[in-house]
Amino acid sequence: MKAAVLYNYNEDLVIEDVPLGDPGDREVLVRIVATGVCHSDLSAAKGKSLPPLPIILGHEAAGIVERTGSAVSKVRKGDHVILSWAPNCGECFYCHKRLPTMCDTYGAAAGGGTLWNGARRLGTRERPIHHFTCLSSFAELAVVPESACSKIAEDVPFEVAALVGCAVTTGFGAVVNDARVEPGEVVGVIGVGGVGINAIQAAALAGAEAIAAIDINPEKEAVARAFGATHFVNSATQDVVAELKVLSRGRGADSIVDCTGRPAAIALAYDGVRLGGSVVSVGIAARGEMVCLPASTLPNTQKRIIGSNYGGGVPERDFERILALYRAGRFELDRQVGKRVALEAINDAFRWLEQGVLARTLICFDH
Ligand SMILES: [Zn+2]
Ligand SMILES: [Zn+2]
């Protein structure tokens, strides 16, 4: 199958023919139809998250089930599926704790660049290629764990379904599951990208009185407002904390979602929330980066800092409710689909992402 392989950090991906093994008992062979190019792919390609090499990236995808392993019961051939980049085993400590995205079995697999129990289906025994988040969707086909597959209705466009597989669910869940925004609240969202616009949209849906989109790029204002932001604050030129206080009768925001992962942005969010308010940390910082906070304020301000992974909860449950809201015309997804390009343009897609492209680029396969 044709795939994009990362051999060295900071180098272009190489489009080539890669051998793909048969799915194991609890694995599914999926024909990828659309896959988004997300910041986590870029961070991996730049060596910030240090995935094992060589590797096939890609973790925001939708496709059609081509073949199932002998013990698979969840999906069957022909099903349209969203792929979850945090499949879970259902049997470990964290799965029993109802924290499926923290699954131990997945953690070991993702860390080692394999599927469950060290299994590898990419490349050959002599020249193995690593799996990325058990998906590796920058390829025509992918062998994934059964639990990575969520069946969806056939009328959902694959591009939309792919976006729900990462950015949409991450932004929506950060607001709904972690910030738990209530009607009348004031919400800040730092970083108007693929995740940020969904956090904005979810805050609007939750009934926030004011939603401040915060970004250093003034071109992001229009898109932020189109998805429901009531205010735009340019953090390069404006005093964000002061602006948030103006919106909140001097108190500060009830919650701020940081989608950038920049330590300065997390510290800014901490300054910008009211007493007892919540900072929801979604963006991924480079390894080793530290956040500096005034320690003496931690107890007496009762501010909360919440780490939010994949929308903070149960991605599969959120896929369903996001698509239900989409179908009801309450959650806009179509306009989030940006350029559609062939796999050969993947390196350009990375460069557009680095330059701050406004809508998501999707790699689409014409099967
Ligand atoms: Zn992603
Ligand atoms: Zn588990």
Short mmCIF file of C-alpha atoms and ligand atoms in Angstrom, two decimals:
data_model
loop_
_atom_site.label_atom_id
_atom_site.label_comp_id
_atom_site.label_asym_id
_atom_site.label_seq_id
_atom_site.Cartn_x
_atom_site.Cartn_y
_atom_site.Cartn_z
CA MET A 1 0.00 0.00 0.00
CA LYS A 2 1.02 3.60 -0.54
CA ALA A 3 2.02 5.41 2.65
CA ALA A 4 3.98 8.43 3.91
CA VAL A 5 6.94 7.32 6.04
CA LEU A 6 8.91 9.51 8.46
CA TYR A 7 12.53 8.28 8.55
CA ASN A 8 14.17 11.23 10.32
CA TYR A 9 12.86 14.13 12.37
CA ASN A 10 12.71 17.44 10.52
CA GLU A 11 12.85 15.76 7.13
CA ASP A 12 10.10 15.38 4.55
CA LEU A 13 7.94 12.27 4.74
CA VAL A 14 8.71 9.76 1.99
CA ILE A 15 5.80 8.45 -0.11
CA GLU A 16 6.45 4.80 -0.87
CA ASP A 17 4.98 1.35 -1.09
CA VAL A 18 4.86 -0.26 2.37
CA PRO A 19 4.08 -3.92 3.09
CA LEU A 20 1.03 -4.33 5.37
CA GLY A 21 0.36 -7.51 7.35
CA ASP A 22 -3.04 -9.15 7.85
CA PRO A 23 -5.20 -8.02 10.77
CA GLY A 24 -4.88 -10.14 13.95
CA ASP A 25 -7.87 -11.67 15.76
CA ARG A 26 -9.02 -8.43 17.38
CA GLU A 27 -7.78 -6.11 14.63
CA VAL A 28 -9.48 -4.44 11.68
CA LEU A 29 -8.18 -3.55 8.23
CA VAL A 30 -9.56 -0.11 7.31
CA ARG A 31 -9.40 1.60 3.92
CA ILE A 32 -8.61 5.22 4.79
CA VAL A 33 -10.80 7.69 2.90
CA ALA A 34 -9.92 10.99 4.60
CA THR A 35 -7.30 11.92 7.19
CA GLY A 36 -6.63 15.34 8.68
CA VAL A 37 -3.20 16.85 9.15
CA CYS A 38 -3.03 17.79 12.84
CA HIS A 39 -0.47 19.59 15.01
CA SER A 40 0.34 16.36 16.83
CA ASP A 41 1.54 14.89 13.51
CA LEU A 42 3.66 17.96 12.95
CA SER A 43 5.11 17.79 16.49
CA ALA A 44 6.01 14.16 15.89
CA ALA A 45 7.63 14.93 12.53
CA LYS A 46 9.64 17.73 14.14
CA GLY A 47 10.87 15.37 16.85
CA LYS A 48 9.10 17.25 19.64
CA SER A 49 7.17 14.20 20.84
CA LEU A 50 9.99 11.79 19.87
CA PRO A 51 8.05 8.90 18.31
CA PRO A 52 10.13 5.81 17.41
CA LEU A 53 11.38 5.84 13.80
CA PRO A 54 10.68 4.98 11.05
CA ILE A 55 6.98 5.61 11.53
CA ILE A 56 3.81 6.30 9.56
CA LEU A 57 2.03 9.27 11.18
CA GLY A 58 -1.65 10.23 10.89
CA HIS A 59 -4.24 9.94 13.67
CA GLU A 60 -7.34 11.90 12.59
CA ALA A 61 -9.09 9.65 10.13
CA ALA A 62 -12.19 7.99 8.78
CA GLY A 63 -12.64 5.13 6.36
CA ILE A 64 -14.37 1.92 5.41
CA VAL A 65 -13.85 -1.48 7.04
CA GLU A 66 -12.20 -3.74 4.50
CA ARG A 67 -11.62 -6.88 6.57
CA THR A 68 -11.95 -7.94 10.21
CA GLY A 69 -9.98 -10.35 12.39
CA SER A 70 -11.63 -13.60 13.49
CA ALA A 71 -12.66 -12.33 16.96
CA VAL A 72 -13.96 -8.90 15.91
CA SER A 73 -17.63 -8.26 16.71
CA LYS A 74 -17.83 -4.47 16.86
CA VAL A 75 -17.73 -3.72 13.13
CA ARG A 76 -17.99 -5.58 9.86
CA LYS A 77 -16.86 -5.24 6.27
CA GLY A 78 -18.32 -2.18 4.59
CA ASP A 79 -18.99 -0.22 7.80
CA HIS A 80 -18.05 3.45 7.74
CA VAL A 81 -15.91 4.24 10.77
CA ILE A 82 -14.23 7.07 12.63
CA LEU A 83 -10.89 5.97 14.03
CA SER A 84 -10.08 6.87 17.62
CA TRP A 85 -6.43 7.60 18.33
CA ALA A 86 -6.86 6.37 21.88
CA PRO A 87 -8.32 2.87 21.63
CA ASN A 88 -8.64 1.03 24.93
CA CYS A 89 -8.51 -2.53 26.18
CA GLY A 90 -11.48 -2.34 28.57
CA GLU A 91 -9.67 -4.48 31.12
CA CYS A 92 -6.87 -2.48 32.76
CA PHE A 93 -6.80 -0.27 35.87
CA TYR A 94 -7.61 2.93 33.96
CA CYS A 95 -10.30 1.35 31.82
CA HIS A 96 -11.96 0.16 35.05
CA LYS A 97 -11.54 3.67 36.46
CA ARG A 98 -13.54 4.93 33.47
CA LEU A 99 -10.53 6.79 32.11
CA PRO A 100 -10.33 4.93 28.79
CA THR A 101 -7.96 7.39 27.13
CA MET A 102 -5.43 6.58 29.89
CA CYS A 103 -5.60 2.84 29.04
CA ASP A 104 -2.38 1.04 30.10
CA THR A 105 -2.48 -1.37 27.16
CA TYR A 106 -2.78 1.53 24.73
CA GLY A 107 -0.06 3.48 26.53
CA ALA A 108 2.41 0.62 26.10
CA ALA A 109 1.43 0.14 22.45
CA ALA A 110 1.58 3.83 21.52
CA GLY A 111 4.86 4.33 23.37
CA GLY A 112 6.46 1.42 21.55
CA GLY A 113 5.02 2.31 18.17
CA THR A 114 3.09 -0.96 17.91
CA LEU A 115 -0.45 -2.31 18.18
CA TRP A 116 -1.60 -4.36 21.21
CA ASN A 117 1.05 -6.56 22.87
CA GLY A 118 3.85 -5.35 20.63
CA ALA A 119 2.25 -6.55 17.40
CA ARG A 120 3.40 -4.76 14.25
CA ARG A 121 1.72 -4.94 10.82
CA LEU A 122 3.75 -2.28 8.99
CA GLY A 123 6.89 -3.03 7.00
CA THR A 124 8.70 -6.34 7.16
CA ARG A 125 10.46 -8.29 9.90
CA GLU A 126 13.82 -7.04 8.59
CA ARG A 127 12.62 -3.47 8.02
CA PRO A 128 9.82 -2.80 10.52
CA ILE A 129 7.93 0.48 10.47
CA HIS A 130 6.28 1.80 13.64
CA HIS A 131 2.60 2.47 14.19
CA PHE A 132 1.53 5.93 15.40
CA THR A 133 -1.23 5.97 18.06
CA CYS A 134 -2.26 2.52 16.78
CA LEU A 135 -3.61 4.23 13.62
CA SER A 136 -0.94 5.43 11.13
CA SER A 137 -3.54 6.87 8.79
CA PHE A 138 -1.21 8.63 6.33
CA ALA A 139 -1.62 5.53 4.22
CA GLU A 140 -4.15 3.93 1.90
CA LEU A 141 -4.87 1.21 4.47
CA ALA A 142 -4.46 0.78 8.21
CA VAL A 143 -4.61 -2.19 10.55
CA VAL A 144 -6.00 -0.97 13.87
CA PRO A 145 -7.30 -2.46 17.14
CA GLU A 146 -11.02 -3.23 17.05
CA SER A 147 -11.69 -0.70 19.79
CA ALA A 148 -10.28 2.11 17.61
CA CYS A 149 -13.28 1.74 15.27
CA SER A 150 -16.52 3.63 15.84
CA LYS A 151 -19.24 2.90 13.34
CA ILE A 152 -20.98 5.97 11.91
CA ALA A 153 -23.95 6.57 9.63
CA GLU A 154 -23.17 6.44 5.93
CA ASP A 155 -24.46 9.94 5.24
CA VAL A 156 -21.67 11.59 7.27
CA PRO A 157 -19.00 12.89 4.87
CA PHE A 158 -15.66 11.18 5.50
CA GLU A 159 -13.85 14.52 5.77
CA VAL A 160 -16.19 15.59 8.57
CA ALA A 161 -15.88 12.21 10.28
CA ALA A 162 -12.09 12.44 10.15
CA LEU A 163 -12.11 15.80 11.91
CA VAL A 164 -14.37 14.42 14.61
CA GLY A 165 -11.66 11.81 15.17
CA CYS A 166 -9.33 14.39 16.76
CA ALA A 167 -9.65 18.18 16.64
CA VAL A 168 -13.42 18.47 16.97
CA THR A 169 -13.78 16.05 19.88
CA THR A 170 -10.74 17.53 21.65
CA GLY A 171 -12.12 21.08 21.54
CA PHE A 172 -15.73 20.13 22.23
CA GLY A 173 -14.82 17.86 25.14
CA ALA A 174 -12.45 20.39 26.73
CA VAL A 175 -15.41 22.73 27.16
CA VAL A 176 -18.20 20.25 27.81
CA ASN A 177 -16.41 17.59 29.89
CA ASP A 178 -13.58 19.54 31.54
CA ALA A 179 -14.45 23.26 31.75
CA ARG A 180 -18.11 22.24 32.16
CA VAL A 181 -19.21 25.64 30.90
CA GLU A 182 -22.60 26.80 32.18
CA PRO A 183 -25.04 29.30 30.66
CA GLY A 184 -23.98 32.88 31.33
CA GLU A 185 -20.29 32.15 31.89
CA VAL A 186 -17.31 33.96 30.39
CA VAL A 187 -14.92 31.71 28.50
CA GLY A 188 -11.52 32.35 26.98
CA VAL A 189 -9.98 30.17 24.27
CA ILE A 190 -6.27 30.62 23.54
CA GLY A 191 -5.21 29.50 20.07
CA VAL A 192 -7.76 29.70 17.25
CA GLY A 193 -6.85 26.52 15.36
CA GLY A 194 -8.51 23.19 14.63
CA VAL A 195 -9.15 22.55 18.33
CA GLY A 196 -9.80 26.16 19.35
CA ILE A 197 -12.69 26.79 16.96
CA ASN A 198 -14.44 23.72 18.35
CA ALA A 199 -13.91 24.89 21.92
CA ILE A 200 -15.40 28.24 20.87
CA GLN A 201 -18.33 26.55 19.19
CA ALA A 202 -18.98 24.29 22.18
CA ALA A 203 -18.86 27.26 24.57
CA ALA A 204 -21.45 29.03 22.43
CA LEU A 205 -23.62 25.91 22.45
CA ALA A 206 -23.28 25.69 26.24
CA GLY A 207 -24.68 29.21 26.55
CA ALA A 208 -21.59 31.22 27.46
CA GLU A 209 -22.37 34.94 27.75
CA ALA A 210 -19.01 36.00 26.34
CA ILE A 211 -16.40 33.98 24.48
CA ALA A 212 -13.03 35.63 23.99
CA ALA A 213 -10.87 34.12 21.27
CA ILE A 214 -7.23 34.86 22.03
CA ASP A 215 -4.54 34.59 19.37
CA ILE A 216 -1.44 36.39 18.13
CA ASN A 217 -2.64 36.31 14.51
CA PRO A 218 -5.25 39.01 13.73
CA GLU A 219 -6.39 37.02 10.70
CA LYS A 220 -7.94 34.51 13.09
CA GLU A 221 -10.56 36.99 14.27
CA ALA A 222 -13.00 36.39 11.43
CA VAL A 223 -12.95 32.62 11.74
CA ALA A 224 -13.23 32.83 15.54
CA ARG A 225 -16.30 35.03 15.26
CA ALA A 226 -17.79 32.78 12.58
CA PHE A 227 -17.73 29.91 15.08
CA GLY A 228 -19.27 31.91 17.90
CA ALA A 229 -16.59 34.05 19.55
CA THR A 230 -18.09 37.30 20.85
CA HIS A 231 -14.71 39.01 21.31
CA PHE A 232 -11.22 38.72 19.89
CA VAL A 233 -8.12 39.61 21.90
CA ASN A 234 -4.73 39.87 20.22
CA SER A 235 -2.32 38.61 22.85
CA ALA A 236 0.64 40.11 21.00
CA THR A 237 -0.67 43.65 21.31
CA GLN A 238 -3.35 43.67 24.03
CA ASP A 239 -3.46 43.03 27.78
CA VAL A 240 -5.43 39.78 27.81
CA VAL A 241 -6.10 39.69 31.56
CA ALA A 242 -7.43 43.26 31.54
CA GLU A 243 -9.67 42.54 28.52
CA LEU A 244 -11.10 39.45 30.20
CA LYS A 245 -11.84 41.45 33.34
CA VAL A 246 -13.78 43.98 31.27
CA LEU A 247 -15.95 41.12 29.98
CA SER A 248 -16.55 39.63 33.43
CA ARG A 249 -17.38 42.57 35.70
CA GLY A 250 -13.81 42.67 36.93
CA ARG A 251 -13.58 39.03 38.01
CA GLY A 252 -11.76 37.22 35.22
CA ALA A 253 -13.02 34.40 33.00
CA ASP A 254 -14.86 31.45 34.48
CA SER A 255 -12.67 29.18 32.40
CA ILE A 256 -9.92 29.45 29.82
CA VAL A 257 -9.02 26.66 27.43
CA ASP A 258 -5.42 26.74 26.22
CA CYS A 259 -5.01 25.05 22.86
CA THR A 260 -1.43 26.15 22.24
CA GLY A 261 0.57 24.24 24.86
CA ARG A 262 2.88 27.23 25.21
CA PRO A 263 3.97 27.64 28.83
CA ALA A 264 3.44 31.41 28.65
CA ALA A 265 -0.12 30.85 27.44
CA ILE A 266 -0.89 28.47 30.31
CA ALA A 267 0.46 30.99 32.81
CA LEU A 268 -1.59 33.70 31.10
CA ALA A 269 -4.70 31.54 31.40
CA TYR A 270 -3.99 31.08 35.11
CA ASP A 271 -3.83 34.87 35.53
CA GLY A 272 -6.93 35.35 33.42
CA VAL A 273 -9.42 33.12 35.26
CA ARG A 274 -11.46 34.30 38.24
CA LEU A 275 -11.15 32.92 41.77
CA GLY A 276 -12.17 29.28 41.60
CA GLY A 277 -12.02 29.37 37.80
CA SER A 278 -10.60 26.65 35.61
CA VAL A 279 -7.64 26.52 33.26
CA VAL A 280 -8.08 23.66 30.82
CA SER A 281 -4.79 22.61 29.27
CA VAL A 282 -5.30 21.00 25.87
CA GLY A 283 -2.35 22.04 23.67
CA ILE A 284 0.75 19.86 23.79
CA ALA A 285 4.00 21.48 24.92
CA ALA A 286 7.37 20.21 23.78
CA ARG A 287 8.95 17.70 26.14
CA GLY A 288 10.76 19.31 29.05
CA GLU A 289 9.02 22.67 28.90
CA MET A 290 7.93 24.00 32.29
CA VAL A 291 5.13 26.33 33.43
CA CYS A 292 5.90 28.90 36.13
CA LEU A 293 3.02 29.87 38.45
CA PRO A 294 2.87 31.95 41.65
CA ALA A 295 2.75 29.07 44.14
CA SER A 296 1.38 31.11 47.03
CA THR A 297 -1.82 31.74 45.06
CA LEU A 298 -2.63 28.09 44.46
CA PRO A 299 -4.57 27.44 47.70
CA ASN A 300 -6.21 30.77 48.30
CA THR A 301 -7.45 31.47 44.76
CA GLN A 302 -8.86 27.96 44.42
CA LYS A 303 -8.07 28.12 40.72
CA ARG A 304 -8.05 24.73 39.07
CA ILE A 305 -5.70 23.51 36.36
CA ILE A 306 -7.19 20.63 34.42
CA GLY A 307 -5.28 18.48 31.94
CA SER A 308 -7.55 17.56 29.07
CA ASN A 309 -6.73 14.62 26.83
CA TYR A 310 -8.92 13.90 23.77
CA GLY A 311 -11.79 15.96 25.14
CA GLY A 312 -11.32 14.71 28.65
CA GLY A 313 -13.43 11.66 28.60
CA VAL A 314 -14.86 9.00 26.45
CA PRO A 315 -14.18 9.89 22.80
CA GLU A 316 -16.58 7.35 21.38
CA ARG A 317 -19.50 8.76 23.39
CA ASP A 318 -18.56 12.26 22.23
CA PHE A 319 -18.24 11.24 18.56
CA GLU A 320 -21.89 10.23 18.74
CA ARG A 321 -23.21 13.35 20.38
CA ILE A 322 -21.14 15.65 18.15
CA LEU A 323 -22.49 13.95 15.03
CA ALA A 324 -26.04 14.12 16.43
CA LEU A 325 -25.62 17.87 16.99
CA TYR A 326 -24.13 18.19 13.49
CA ARG A 327 -27.09 16.39 11.98
CA ALA A 328 -29.48 18.66 13.89
CA GLY A 329 -27.72 21.70 12.46
CA ARG A 330 -26.45 22.78 15.91
CA PHE A 331 -22.74 22.11 15.42
CA GLU A 332 -20.94 23.33 12.31
CA LEU A 333 -18.44 20.89 10.84
CA ASP A 334 -18.61 21.31 7.06
CA ARG A 335 -16.87 24.68 7.10
CA GLN A 336 -13.95 23.20 9.04
CA VAL A 337 -12.91 21.15 6.05
CA GLY A 338 -10.18 23.04 4.26
CA LYS A 339 -8.10 21.93 1.32
CA ARG A 340 -8.42 18.34 0.13
CA VAL A 341 -5.15 17.03 -1.26
CA ALA A 342 -3.57 13.74 -2.31
CA LEU A 343 -1.05 11.93 -0.09
CA GLU A 344 1.75 13.24 -2.29
CA ALA A 345 1.07 16.75 -0.96
CA ILE A 346 1.55 15.77 2.69
CA ASN A 347 4.78 17.72 3.11
CA ASP A 348 3.12 20.85 1.74
CA ALA A 349 0.23 20.26 4.16
CA PHE A 350 2.71 20.27 7.06
CA ARG A 351 4.18 23.54 5.84
CA TRP A 352 0.72 25.13 5.59
CA LEU A 353 0.01 24.03 9.15
CA GLU A 354 3.24 25.60 10.37
CA GLN A 355 2.30 28.82 8.60
CA GLY A 356 -1.03 28.86 10.44
CA VAL A 357 -3.50 27.79 7.74
CA LEU A 358 -7.05 28.71 8.77
CA ALA A 359 -8.94 25.49 7.96
CA ARG A 360 -7.90 21.86 8.29
CA THR A 361 -6.08 20.27 5.35
CA LEU A 362 -7.27 16.74 4.62
CA ILE A 363 -5.48 14.01 2.76
CA CYS A 364 -8.14 12.24 0.69
CA PHE A 365 -7.84 8.95 -1.14
CA ASP A 366 -9.84 8.25 -4.26
CA HIS A 367 -10.39 4.54 -3.99
ZN ZN B 1 -4.80 15.48 16.40
ZN ZN B 2 -7.22 -0.47 29.23
#
